[in-house]
mmCIF file of C-alpha atoms in Angstrom:
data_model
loop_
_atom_site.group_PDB
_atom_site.id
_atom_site.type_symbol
_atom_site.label_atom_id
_atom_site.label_comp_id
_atom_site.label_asym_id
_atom_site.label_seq_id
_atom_site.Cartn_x
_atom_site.Cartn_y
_atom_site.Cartn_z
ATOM 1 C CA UNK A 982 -15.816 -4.883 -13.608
ATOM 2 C CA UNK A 983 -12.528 -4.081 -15.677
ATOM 3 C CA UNK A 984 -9.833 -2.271 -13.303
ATOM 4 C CA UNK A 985 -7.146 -2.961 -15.774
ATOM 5 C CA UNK A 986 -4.882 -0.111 -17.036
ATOM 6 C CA UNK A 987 -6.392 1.596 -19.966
ATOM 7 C CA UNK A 988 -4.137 1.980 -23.442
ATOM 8 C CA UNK A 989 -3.392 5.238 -22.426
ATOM 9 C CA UNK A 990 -2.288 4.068 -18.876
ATOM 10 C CA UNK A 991 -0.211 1.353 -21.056
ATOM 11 C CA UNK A 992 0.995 3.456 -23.700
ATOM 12 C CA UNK A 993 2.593 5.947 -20.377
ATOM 13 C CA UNK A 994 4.254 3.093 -19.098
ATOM 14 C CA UNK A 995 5.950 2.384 -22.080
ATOM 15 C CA UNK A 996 7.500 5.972 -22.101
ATOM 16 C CA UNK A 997 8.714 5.834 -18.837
ATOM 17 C CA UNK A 998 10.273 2.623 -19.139
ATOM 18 C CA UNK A 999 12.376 3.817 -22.040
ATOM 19 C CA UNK A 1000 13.283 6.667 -20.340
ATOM 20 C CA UNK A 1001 14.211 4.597 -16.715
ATOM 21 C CA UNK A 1002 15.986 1.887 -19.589
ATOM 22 C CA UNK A 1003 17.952 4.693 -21.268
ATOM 23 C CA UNK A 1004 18.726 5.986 -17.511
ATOM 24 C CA UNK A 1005 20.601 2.477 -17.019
ATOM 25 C CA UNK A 1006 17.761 1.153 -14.735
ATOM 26 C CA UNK A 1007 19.297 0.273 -11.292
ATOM 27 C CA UNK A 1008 22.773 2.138 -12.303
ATOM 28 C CA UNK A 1009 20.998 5.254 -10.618
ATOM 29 C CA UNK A 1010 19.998 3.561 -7.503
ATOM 30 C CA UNK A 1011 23.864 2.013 -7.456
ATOM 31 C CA UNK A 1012 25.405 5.301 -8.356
ATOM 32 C CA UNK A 1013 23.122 6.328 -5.248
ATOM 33 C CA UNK A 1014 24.703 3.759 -2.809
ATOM 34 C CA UNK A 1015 28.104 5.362 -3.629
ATOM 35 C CA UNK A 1016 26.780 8.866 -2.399
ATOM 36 C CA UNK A 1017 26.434 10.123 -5.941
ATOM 37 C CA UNK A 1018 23.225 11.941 -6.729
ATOM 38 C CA UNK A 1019 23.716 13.113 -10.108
ATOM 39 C CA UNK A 1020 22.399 10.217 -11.880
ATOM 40 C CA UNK A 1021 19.273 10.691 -9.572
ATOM 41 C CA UNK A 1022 18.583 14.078 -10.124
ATOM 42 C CA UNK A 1023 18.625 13.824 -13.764
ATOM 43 C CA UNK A 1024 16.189 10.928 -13.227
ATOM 44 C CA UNK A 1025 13.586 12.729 -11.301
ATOM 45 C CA UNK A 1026 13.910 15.520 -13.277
ATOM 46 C CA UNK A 1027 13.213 13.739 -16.243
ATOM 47 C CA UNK A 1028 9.915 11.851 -14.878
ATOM 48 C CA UNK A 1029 9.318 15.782 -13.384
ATOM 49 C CA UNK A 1030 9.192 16.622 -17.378
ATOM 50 C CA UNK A 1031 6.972 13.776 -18.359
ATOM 51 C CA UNK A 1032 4.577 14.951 -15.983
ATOM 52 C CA UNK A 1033 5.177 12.894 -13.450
ATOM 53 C CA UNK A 1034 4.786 14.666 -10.815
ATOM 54 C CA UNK A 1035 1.390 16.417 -11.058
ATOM 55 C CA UNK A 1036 -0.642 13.473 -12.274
ATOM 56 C CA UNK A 1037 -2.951 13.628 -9.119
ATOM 57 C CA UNK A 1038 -2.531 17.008 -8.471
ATOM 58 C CA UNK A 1039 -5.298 19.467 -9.220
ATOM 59 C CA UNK A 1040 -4.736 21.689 -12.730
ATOM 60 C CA UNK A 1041 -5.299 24.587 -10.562
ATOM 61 C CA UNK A 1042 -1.755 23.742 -8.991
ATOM 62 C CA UNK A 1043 -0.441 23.052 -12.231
ATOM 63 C CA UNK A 1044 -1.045 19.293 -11.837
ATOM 64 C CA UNK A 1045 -2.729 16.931 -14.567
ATOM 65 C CA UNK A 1046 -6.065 16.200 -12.202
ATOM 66 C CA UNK A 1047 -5.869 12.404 -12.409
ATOM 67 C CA UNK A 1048 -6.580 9.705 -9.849
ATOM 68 C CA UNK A 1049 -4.572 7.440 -8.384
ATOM 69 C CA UNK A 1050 -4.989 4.696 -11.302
ATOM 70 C CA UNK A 1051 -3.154 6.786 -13.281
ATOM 71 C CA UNK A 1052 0.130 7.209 -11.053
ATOM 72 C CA UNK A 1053 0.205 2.896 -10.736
ATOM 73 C CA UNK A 1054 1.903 2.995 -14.386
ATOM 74 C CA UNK A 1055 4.997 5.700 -12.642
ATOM 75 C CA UNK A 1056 5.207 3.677 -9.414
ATOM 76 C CA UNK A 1057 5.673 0.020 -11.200
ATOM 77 C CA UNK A 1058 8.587 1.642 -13.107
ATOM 78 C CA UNK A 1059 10.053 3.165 -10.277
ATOM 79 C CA UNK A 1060 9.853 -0.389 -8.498
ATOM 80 C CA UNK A 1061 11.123 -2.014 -11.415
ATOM 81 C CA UNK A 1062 14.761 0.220 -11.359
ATOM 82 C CA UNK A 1063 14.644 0.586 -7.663
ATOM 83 C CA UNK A 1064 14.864 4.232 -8.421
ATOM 84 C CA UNK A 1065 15.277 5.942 -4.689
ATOM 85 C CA UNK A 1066 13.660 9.160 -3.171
ATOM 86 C CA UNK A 1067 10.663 10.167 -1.437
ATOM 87 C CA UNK A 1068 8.296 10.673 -5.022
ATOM 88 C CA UNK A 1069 5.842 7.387 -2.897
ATOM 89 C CA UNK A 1070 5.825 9.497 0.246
ATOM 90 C CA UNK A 1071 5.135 13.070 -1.757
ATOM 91 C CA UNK A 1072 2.674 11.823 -4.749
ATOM 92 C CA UNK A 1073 0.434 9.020 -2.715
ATOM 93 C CA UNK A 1074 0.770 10.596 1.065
ATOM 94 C CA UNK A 1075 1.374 13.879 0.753
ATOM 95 C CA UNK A 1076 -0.781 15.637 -2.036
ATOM 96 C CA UNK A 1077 -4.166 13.519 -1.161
ATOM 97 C CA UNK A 1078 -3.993 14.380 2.169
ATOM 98 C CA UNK A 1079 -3.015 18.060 0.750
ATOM 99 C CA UNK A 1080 -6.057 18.085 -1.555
ATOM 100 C CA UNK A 1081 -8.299 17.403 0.676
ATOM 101 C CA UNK A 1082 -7.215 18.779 4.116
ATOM 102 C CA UNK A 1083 -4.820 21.869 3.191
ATOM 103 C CA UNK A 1084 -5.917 25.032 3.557
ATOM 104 C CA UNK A 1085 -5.772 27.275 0.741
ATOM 105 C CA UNK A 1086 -2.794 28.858 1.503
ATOM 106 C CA UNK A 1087 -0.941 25.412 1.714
ATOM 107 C CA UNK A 1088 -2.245 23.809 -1.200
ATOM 108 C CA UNK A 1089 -0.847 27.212 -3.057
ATOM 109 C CA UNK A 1090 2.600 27.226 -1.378
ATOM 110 C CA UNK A 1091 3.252 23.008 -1.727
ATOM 111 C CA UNK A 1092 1.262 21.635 -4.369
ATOM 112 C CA UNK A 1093 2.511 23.810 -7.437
ATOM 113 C CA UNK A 1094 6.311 23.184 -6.472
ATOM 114 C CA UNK A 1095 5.539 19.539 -6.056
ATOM 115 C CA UNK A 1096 3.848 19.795 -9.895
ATOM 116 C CA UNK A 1097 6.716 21.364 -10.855
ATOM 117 C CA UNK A 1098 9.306 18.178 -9.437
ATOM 118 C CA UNK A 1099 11.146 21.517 -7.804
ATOM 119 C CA UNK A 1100 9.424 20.399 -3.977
ATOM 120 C CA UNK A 1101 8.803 16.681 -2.533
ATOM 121 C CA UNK A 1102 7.934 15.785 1.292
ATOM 122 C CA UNK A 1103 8.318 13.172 3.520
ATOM 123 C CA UNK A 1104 6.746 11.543 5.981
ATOM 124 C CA UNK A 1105 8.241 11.556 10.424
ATOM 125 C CA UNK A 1106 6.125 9.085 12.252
ATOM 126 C CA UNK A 1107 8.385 6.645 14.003
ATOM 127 C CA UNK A 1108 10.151 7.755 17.108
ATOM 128 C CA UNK A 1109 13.365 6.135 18.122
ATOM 129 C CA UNK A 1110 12.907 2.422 19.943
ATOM 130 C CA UNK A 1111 9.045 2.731 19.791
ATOM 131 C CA UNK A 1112 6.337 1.138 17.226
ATOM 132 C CA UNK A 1113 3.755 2.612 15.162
ATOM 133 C CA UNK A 1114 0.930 2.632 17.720
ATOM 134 C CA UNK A 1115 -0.359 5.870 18.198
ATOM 135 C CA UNK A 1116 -0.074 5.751 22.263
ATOM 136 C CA UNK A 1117 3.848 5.905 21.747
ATOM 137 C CA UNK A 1118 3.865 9.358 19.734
ATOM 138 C CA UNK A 1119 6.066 11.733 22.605
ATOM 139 C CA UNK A 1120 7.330 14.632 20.188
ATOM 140 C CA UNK A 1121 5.023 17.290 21.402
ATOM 141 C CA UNK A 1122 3.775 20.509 20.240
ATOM 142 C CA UNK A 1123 2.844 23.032 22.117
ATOM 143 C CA UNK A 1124 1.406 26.549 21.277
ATOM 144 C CA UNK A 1125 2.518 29.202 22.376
ATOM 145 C CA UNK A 1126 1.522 33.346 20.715
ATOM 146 C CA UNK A 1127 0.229 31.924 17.766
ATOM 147 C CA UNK A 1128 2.743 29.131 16.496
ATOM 148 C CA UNK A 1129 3.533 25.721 17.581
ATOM 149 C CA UNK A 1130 6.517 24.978 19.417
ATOM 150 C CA UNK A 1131 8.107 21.599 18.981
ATOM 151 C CA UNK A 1132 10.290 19.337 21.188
ATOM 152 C CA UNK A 1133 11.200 15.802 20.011
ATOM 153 C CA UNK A 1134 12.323 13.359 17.959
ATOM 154 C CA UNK A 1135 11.927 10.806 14.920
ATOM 155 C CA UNK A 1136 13.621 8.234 13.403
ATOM 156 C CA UNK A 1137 13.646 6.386 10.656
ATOM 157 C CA UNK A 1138 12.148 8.929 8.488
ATOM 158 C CA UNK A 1139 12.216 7.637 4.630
ATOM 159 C CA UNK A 1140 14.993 9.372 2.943
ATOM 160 C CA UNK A 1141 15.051 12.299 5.232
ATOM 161 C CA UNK A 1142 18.034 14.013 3.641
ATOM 162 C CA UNK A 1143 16.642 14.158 0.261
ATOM 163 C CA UNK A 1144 13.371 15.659 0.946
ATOM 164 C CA UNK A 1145 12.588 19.598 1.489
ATOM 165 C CA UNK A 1146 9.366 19.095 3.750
ATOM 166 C CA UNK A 1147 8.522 16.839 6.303
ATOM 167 C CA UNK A 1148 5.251 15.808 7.407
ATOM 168 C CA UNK A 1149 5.287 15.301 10.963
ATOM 169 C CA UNK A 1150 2.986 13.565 13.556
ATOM 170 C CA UNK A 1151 3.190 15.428 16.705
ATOM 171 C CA UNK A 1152 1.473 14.916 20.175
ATOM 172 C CA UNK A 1153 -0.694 17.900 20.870
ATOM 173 C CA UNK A 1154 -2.617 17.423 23.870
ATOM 174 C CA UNK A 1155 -3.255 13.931 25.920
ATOM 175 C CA UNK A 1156 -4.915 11.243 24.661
ATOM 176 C CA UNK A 1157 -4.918 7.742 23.752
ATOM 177 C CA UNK A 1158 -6.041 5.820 20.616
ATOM 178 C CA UNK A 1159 -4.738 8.593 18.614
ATOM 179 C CA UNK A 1160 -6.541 11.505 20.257
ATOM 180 C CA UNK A 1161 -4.394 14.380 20.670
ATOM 181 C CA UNK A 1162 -2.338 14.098 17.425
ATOM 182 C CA UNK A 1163 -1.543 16.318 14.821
ATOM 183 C CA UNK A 1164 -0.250 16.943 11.587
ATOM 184 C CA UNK A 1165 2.363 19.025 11.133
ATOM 185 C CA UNK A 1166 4.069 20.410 7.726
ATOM 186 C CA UNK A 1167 7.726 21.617 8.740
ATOM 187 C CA UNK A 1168 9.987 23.134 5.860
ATOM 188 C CA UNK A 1169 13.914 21.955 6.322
ATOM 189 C CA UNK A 1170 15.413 24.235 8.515
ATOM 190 C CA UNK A 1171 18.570 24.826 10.380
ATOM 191 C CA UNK A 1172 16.781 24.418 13.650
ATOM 192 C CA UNK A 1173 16.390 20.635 13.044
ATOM 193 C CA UNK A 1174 19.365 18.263 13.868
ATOM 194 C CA UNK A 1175 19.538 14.966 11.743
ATOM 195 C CA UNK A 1176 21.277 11.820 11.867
ATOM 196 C CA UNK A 1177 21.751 9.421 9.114
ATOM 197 C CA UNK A 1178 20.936 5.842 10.258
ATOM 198 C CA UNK A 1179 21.613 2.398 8.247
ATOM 199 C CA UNK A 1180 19.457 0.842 6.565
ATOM 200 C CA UNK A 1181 19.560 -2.773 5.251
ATOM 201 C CA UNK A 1182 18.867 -1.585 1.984
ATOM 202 C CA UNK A 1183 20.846 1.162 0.772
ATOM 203 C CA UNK A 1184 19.214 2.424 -1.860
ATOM 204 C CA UNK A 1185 17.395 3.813 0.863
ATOM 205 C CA UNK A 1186 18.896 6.461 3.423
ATOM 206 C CA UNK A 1187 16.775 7.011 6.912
ATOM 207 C CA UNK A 1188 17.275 9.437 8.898
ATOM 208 C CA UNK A 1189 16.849 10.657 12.840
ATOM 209 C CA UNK A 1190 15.598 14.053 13.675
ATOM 210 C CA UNK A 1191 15.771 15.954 16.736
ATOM 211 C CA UNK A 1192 13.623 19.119 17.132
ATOM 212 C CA UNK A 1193 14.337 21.433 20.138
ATOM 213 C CA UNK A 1194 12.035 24.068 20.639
ATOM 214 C CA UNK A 1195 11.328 24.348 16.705
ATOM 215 C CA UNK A 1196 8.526 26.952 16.313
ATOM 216 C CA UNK A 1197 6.703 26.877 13.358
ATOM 217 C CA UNK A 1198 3.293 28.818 12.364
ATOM 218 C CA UNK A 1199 0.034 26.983 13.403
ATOM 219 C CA UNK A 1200 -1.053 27.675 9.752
ATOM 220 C CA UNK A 1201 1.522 24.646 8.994
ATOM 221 C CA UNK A 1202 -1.486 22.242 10.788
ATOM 222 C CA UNK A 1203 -2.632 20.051 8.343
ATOM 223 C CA UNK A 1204 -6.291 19.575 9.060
ATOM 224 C CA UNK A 1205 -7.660 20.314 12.450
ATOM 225 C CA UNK A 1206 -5.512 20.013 15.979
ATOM 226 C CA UNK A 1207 -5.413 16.632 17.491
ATOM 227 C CA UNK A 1208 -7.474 14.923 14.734
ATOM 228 C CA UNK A 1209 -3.525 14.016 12.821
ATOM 229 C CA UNK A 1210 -4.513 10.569 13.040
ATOM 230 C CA UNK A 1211 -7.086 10.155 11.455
ATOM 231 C CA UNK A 1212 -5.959 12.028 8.352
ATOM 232 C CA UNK A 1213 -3.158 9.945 8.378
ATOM 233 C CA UNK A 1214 -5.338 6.687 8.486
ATOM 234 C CA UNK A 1215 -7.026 7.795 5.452
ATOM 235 C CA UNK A 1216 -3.546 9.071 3.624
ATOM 236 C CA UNK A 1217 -2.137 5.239 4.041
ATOM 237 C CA UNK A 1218 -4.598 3.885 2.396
ATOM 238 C CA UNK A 1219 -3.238 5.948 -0.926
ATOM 239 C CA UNK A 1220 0.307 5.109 0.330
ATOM 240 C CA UNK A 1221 -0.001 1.550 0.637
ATOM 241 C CA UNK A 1222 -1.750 0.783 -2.445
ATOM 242 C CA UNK A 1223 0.942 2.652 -4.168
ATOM 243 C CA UNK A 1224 3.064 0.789 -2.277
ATOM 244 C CA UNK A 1225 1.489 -2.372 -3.753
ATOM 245 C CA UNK A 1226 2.648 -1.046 -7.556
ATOM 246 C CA UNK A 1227 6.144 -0.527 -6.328
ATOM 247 C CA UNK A 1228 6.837 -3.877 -5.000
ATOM 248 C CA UNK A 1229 4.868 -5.729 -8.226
ATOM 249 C CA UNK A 1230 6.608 -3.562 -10.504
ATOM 250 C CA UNK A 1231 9.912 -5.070 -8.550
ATOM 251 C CA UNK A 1232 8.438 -8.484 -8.632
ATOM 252 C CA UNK A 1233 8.008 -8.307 -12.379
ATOM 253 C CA UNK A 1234 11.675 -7.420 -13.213
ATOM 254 C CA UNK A 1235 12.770 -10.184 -10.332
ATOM 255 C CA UNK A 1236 11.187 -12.948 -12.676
ATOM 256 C CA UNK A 1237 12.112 -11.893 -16.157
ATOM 257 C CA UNK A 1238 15.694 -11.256 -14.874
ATOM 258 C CA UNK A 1239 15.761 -14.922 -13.800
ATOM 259 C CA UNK A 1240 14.182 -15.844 -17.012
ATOM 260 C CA UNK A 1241 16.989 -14.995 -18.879
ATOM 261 C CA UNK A 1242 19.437 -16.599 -16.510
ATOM 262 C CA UNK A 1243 17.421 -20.175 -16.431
ATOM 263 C CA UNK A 1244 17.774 -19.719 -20.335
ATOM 264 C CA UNK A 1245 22.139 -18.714 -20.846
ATOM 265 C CA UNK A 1246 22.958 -19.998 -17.325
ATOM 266 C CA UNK A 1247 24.472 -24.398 -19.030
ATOM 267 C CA UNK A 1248 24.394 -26.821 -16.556
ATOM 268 C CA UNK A 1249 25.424 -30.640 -17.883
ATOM 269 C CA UNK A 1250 25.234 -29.486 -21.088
ATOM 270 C CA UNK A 1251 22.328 -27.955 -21.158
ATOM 271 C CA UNK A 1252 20.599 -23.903 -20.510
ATOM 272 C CA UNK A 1253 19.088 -24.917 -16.642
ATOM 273 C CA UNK A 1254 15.525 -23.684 -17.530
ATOM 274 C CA UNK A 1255 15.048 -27.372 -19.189
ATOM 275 C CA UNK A 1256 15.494 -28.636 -15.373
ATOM 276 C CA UNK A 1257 12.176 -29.175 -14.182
ATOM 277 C CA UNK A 1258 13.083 -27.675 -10.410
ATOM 278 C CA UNK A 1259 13.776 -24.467 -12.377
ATOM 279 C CA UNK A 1260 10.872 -24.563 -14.520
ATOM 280 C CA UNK A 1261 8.242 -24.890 -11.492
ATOM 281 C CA UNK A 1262 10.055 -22.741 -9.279
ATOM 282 C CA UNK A 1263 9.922 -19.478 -12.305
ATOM 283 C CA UNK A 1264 6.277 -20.618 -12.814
ATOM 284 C CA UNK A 1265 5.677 -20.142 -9.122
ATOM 285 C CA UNK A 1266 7.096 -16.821 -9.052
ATOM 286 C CA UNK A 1267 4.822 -15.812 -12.489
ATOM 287 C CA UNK A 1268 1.636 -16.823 -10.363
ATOM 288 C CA UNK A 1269 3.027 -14.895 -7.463
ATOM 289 C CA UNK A 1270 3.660 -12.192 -9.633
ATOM 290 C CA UNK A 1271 0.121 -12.449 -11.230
ATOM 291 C CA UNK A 1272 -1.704 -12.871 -7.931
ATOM 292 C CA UNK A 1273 0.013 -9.428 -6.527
ATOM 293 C CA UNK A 1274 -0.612 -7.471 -9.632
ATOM 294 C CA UNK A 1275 -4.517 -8.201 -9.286
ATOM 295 C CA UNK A 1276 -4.567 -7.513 -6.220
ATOM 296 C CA UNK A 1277 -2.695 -4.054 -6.210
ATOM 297 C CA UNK A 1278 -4.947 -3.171 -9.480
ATOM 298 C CA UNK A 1279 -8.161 -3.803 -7.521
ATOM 299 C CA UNK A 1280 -6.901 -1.386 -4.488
ATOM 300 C CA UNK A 1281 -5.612 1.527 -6.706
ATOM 301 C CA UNK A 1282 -8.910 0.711 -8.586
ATOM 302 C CA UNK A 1283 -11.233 0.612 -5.581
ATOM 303 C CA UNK A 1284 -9.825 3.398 -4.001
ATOM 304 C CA UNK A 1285 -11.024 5.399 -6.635
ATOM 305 C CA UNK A 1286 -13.692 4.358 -7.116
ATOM 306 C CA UNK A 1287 -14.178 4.680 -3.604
ATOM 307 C CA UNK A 1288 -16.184 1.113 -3.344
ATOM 308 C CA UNK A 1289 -17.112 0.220 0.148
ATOM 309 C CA UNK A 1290 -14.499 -2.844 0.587
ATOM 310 C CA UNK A 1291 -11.508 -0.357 -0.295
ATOM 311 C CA UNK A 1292 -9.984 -0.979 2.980
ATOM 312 C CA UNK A 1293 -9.550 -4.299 2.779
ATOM 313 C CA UNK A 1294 -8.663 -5.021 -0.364
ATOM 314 C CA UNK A 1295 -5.638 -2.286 0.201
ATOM 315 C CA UNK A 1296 -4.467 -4.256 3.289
ATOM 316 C CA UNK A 1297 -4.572 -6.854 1.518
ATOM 317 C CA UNK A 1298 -2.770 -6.045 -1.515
ATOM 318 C CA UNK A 1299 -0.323 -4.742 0.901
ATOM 319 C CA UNK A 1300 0.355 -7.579 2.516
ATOM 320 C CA UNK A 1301 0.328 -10.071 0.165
ATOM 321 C CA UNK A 1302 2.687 -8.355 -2.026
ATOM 322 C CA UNK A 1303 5.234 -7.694 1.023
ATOM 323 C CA UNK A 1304 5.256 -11.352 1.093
ATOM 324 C CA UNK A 1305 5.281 -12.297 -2.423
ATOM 325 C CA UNK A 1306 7.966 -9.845 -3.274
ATOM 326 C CA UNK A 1307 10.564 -11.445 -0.462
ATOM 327 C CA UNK A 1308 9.294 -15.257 -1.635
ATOM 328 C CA UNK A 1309 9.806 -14.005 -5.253
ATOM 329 C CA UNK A 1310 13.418 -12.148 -4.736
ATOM 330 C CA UNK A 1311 14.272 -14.817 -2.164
ATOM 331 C CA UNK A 1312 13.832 -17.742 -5.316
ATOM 332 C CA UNK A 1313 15.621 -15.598 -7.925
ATOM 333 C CA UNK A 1314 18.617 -15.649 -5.197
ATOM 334 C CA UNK A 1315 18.774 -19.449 -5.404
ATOM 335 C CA UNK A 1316 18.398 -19.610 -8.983
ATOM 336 C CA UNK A 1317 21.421 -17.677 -9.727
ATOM 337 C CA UNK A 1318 23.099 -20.068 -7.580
ATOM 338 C CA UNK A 1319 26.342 -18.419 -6.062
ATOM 339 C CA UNK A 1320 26.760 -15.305 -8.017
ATOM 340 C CA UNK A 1321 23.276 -14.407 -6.393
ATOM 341 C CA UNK A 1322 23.986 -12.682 -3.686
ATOM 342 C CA UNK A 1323 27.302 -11.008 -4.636
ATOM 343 C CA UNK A 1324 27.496 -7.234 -5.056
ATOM 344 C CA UNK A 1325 27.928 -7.947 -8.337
ATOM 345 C CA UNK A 1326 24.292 -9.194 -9.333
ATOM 346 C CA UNK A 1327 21.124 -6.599 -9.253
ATOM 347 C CA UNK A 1328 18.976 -9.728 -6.944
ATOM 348 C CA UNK A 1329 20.524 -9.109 -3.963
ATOM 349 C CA UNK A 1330 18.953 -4.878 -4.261
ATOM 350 C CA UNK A 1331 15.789 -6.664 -4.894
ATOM 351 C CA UNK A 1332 15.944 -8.939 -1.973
ATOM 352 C CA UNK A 1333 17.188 -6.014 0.531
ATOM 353 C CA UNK A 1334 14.243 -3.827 -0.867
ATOM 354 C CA UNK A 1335 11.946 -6.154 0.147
ATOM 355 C CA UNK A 1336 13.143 -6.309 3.067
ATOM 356 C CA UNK A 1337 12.691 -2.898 4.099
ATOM 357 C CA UNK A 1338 9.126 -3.222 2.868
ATOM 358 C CA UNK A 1339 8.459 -6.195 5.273
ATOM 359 C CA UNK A 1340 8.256 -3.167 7.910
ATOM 360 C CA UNK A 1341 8.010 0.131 5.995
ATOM 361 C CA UNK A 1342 5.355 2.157 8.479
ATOM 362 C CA UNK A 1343 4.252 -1.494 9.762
ATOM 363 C CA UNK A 1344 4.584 -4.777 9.786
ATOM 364 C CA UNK A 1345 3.011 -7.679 7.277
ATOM 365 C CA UNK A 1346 1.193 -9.075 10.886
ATOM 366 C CA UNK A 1347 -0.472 -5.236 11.616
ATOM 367 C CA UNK A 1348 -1.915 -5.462 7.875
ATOM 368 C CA UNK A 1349 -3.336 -8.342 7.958
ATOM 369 C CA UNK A 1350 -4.865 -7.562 11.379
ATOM 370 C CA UNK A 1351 -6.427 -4.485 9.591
ATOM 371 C CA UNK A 1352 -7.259 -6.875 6.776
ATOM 372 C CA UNK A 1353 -9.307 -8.945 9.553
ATOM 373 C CA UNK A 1354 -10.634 -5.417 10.821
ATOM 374 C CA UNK A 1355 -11.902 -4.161 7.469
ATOM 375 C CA UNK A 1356 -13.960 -7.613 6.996
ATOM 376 C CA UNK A 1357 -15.654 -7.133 10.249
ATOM 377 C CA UNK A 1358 -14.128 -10.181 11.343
#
């Protein structure tokens, strides 16, 4: 069993890094923080140009008909420069879910704009001061001549304000367990109200959305009425083993950055890498490093392949890696001793963008819970 990048795979990274190096790395996702975009728009134009964005779309849609292997190389680089915008959300959410629920008509109309880097989508799940359990969704659509009328809101919807469609969960009829939901692909439109909310890391912007008596064609339904949920079961599985790459690819920069600290940082007289306490604390962050990028290899791998422990090995990557990434980011804090966690220093982006992983669409206890699940346990 090899589920190692190929050369190729390799060789792809190594452009993209160059090009994400020559961008200035986490100067984009800085620039960001400030409310410029312009650095970021270059950026994701640029990956649009190396293909980027139709790797796993189908060359019908203009895409490059690859699996989800081949986007780990884009979403390590991304996590490495802490790049922001919805391209997680659009590439491992979005266009599986498109590919293999959309109706003709919608695979037409999204998937060759999203090939093209000129169209990306989020996702609206949450709903304000409520969880992720399914029992909880209120923002309801109802149909009325034809169309879908919607009343509601969401919150905490990933970079809201950058992306042009939103994939929405809606309640369509009663039901618990996730009966009665649906998926719903809304275009931005004046109709919907939205509300920036902090975040604690702010190379990420959330945002609230209110929808009051939004109508919207029923041909927007992504798969059939009231069976939303579980598409979207099936679409986090590609989300959260992308998810996986993201935070190892953020893991791996965390530990060569304080690397080359422990070696220029003196202390008595001395670079404080030759301190043992330093030593075993960066060779504790390689294994943790090590550990996550087998495990998110084996999920993108297995979900592939479609092998019959996918499921569990993608909760688990996703969990362990949450973890791993804070312990990691946490340790390169403390190594920098007090310049750590000034503005100044790129750790303290790391740390905050782990952070916001720890609960991004659920918490480290839910996975590991569907971890337990997936074993039959």
């Amino acid at each position: 069993m090899d589920f190692a990048l190929s050369e190729e795979q390799e060789m792809f990274r190594g452009y993209l890094r160059k090009y994400l190096d020559d961008a200035g790395q986490t100067k984009v996702a800085r620039e960001f923080i400030k409310g410029e975009m312009h650095a970021l728009k270059n950026s994701l134009a640029g990956l649009a140009e190396l293909g980027c964005t139709g790797i796993n779309i189908s060359e019908r849609y203009g895409g490059l008909g690859l699996g989800a292997l081949d986007l780990v190389p884009v979403f390590e680089e991304i996590g490495r420069a802490l790049l922001p915008g919805v391209y997680l959300e659009t590439m491992a959410l979005v266009v599986p879910l498109l590919e293999k629920y959309g109706s003709e008509e919608q695979k037409e109309k999204y998937l060759s704009e999203i090939a093209s880097g000129s169209k990306n989508v989020t996702l609206a799940w949450a709903e304000p001061r409520k969880s992720y359990n399914p029992d909880e969704i209120a923002c309801f659509a109802r149909e009325e001549e034809g169309a879908l009328v919607i009343d509601g809101m969401k919150s905490l919807v990933p970079d809201g304000e950058l992306a042009d469609t939103y994939l929405l969960l809606v309640r369509t009829s009663e039901g618990t367990g996730g009966d009665g939901l649906s998926l719903v692909l809304i275009d931005g439109t004046d109709d919907i109200e939205m509300r920036t909310q902090k975040c604690v890391d702010e190379t990420k912007h959330l945002a609230e959305m209110t929808f009051r008596e939004v109508k919207v064609s029923k041909r927007q339904l992504l798969g059939s009425i009231n069976h939303g949920w579980s598409i979207l079961q099936e679409g986090l599985l590609y989300l959260n083993a992308a998810l996986s790459s993201i935070m190892v690819g953020g893991m791996e920069k965390i530990v060569e950055m304080s690397t080359e600290y422990a070696k220029i940082r003196e202390q008595f007289g001395q670079p404080i890498g030759r301190f043992q306490a330093i030593k075993h604390r960066i060779v504790d962050m390689k294994l943790e490093l090590e550990t996550a990028r087998s495990l998110s290899y084996y999920a993108n791998w297995s979900l592939e392949s479609e092998e019959k422990d996918r499921k569990a090995a993608i909760f688990s990557a996703r969990a362990f890696t949450t973890e791993a990434y804070i312990r990691v980011a946490s340790h390169n804090i403390q190594i920098h001793g007090g310049i750590g966690f000034t503005e100044e220093m790129d750790c303290q982006l790391y740390l905050k963008r782990a952070r916001y992983f720890e609960n991004y669409l659920g918490s480290t206890s839910h996975y590991n819970e569907q971890i337990a699940l997936a074993m039959g346990w």
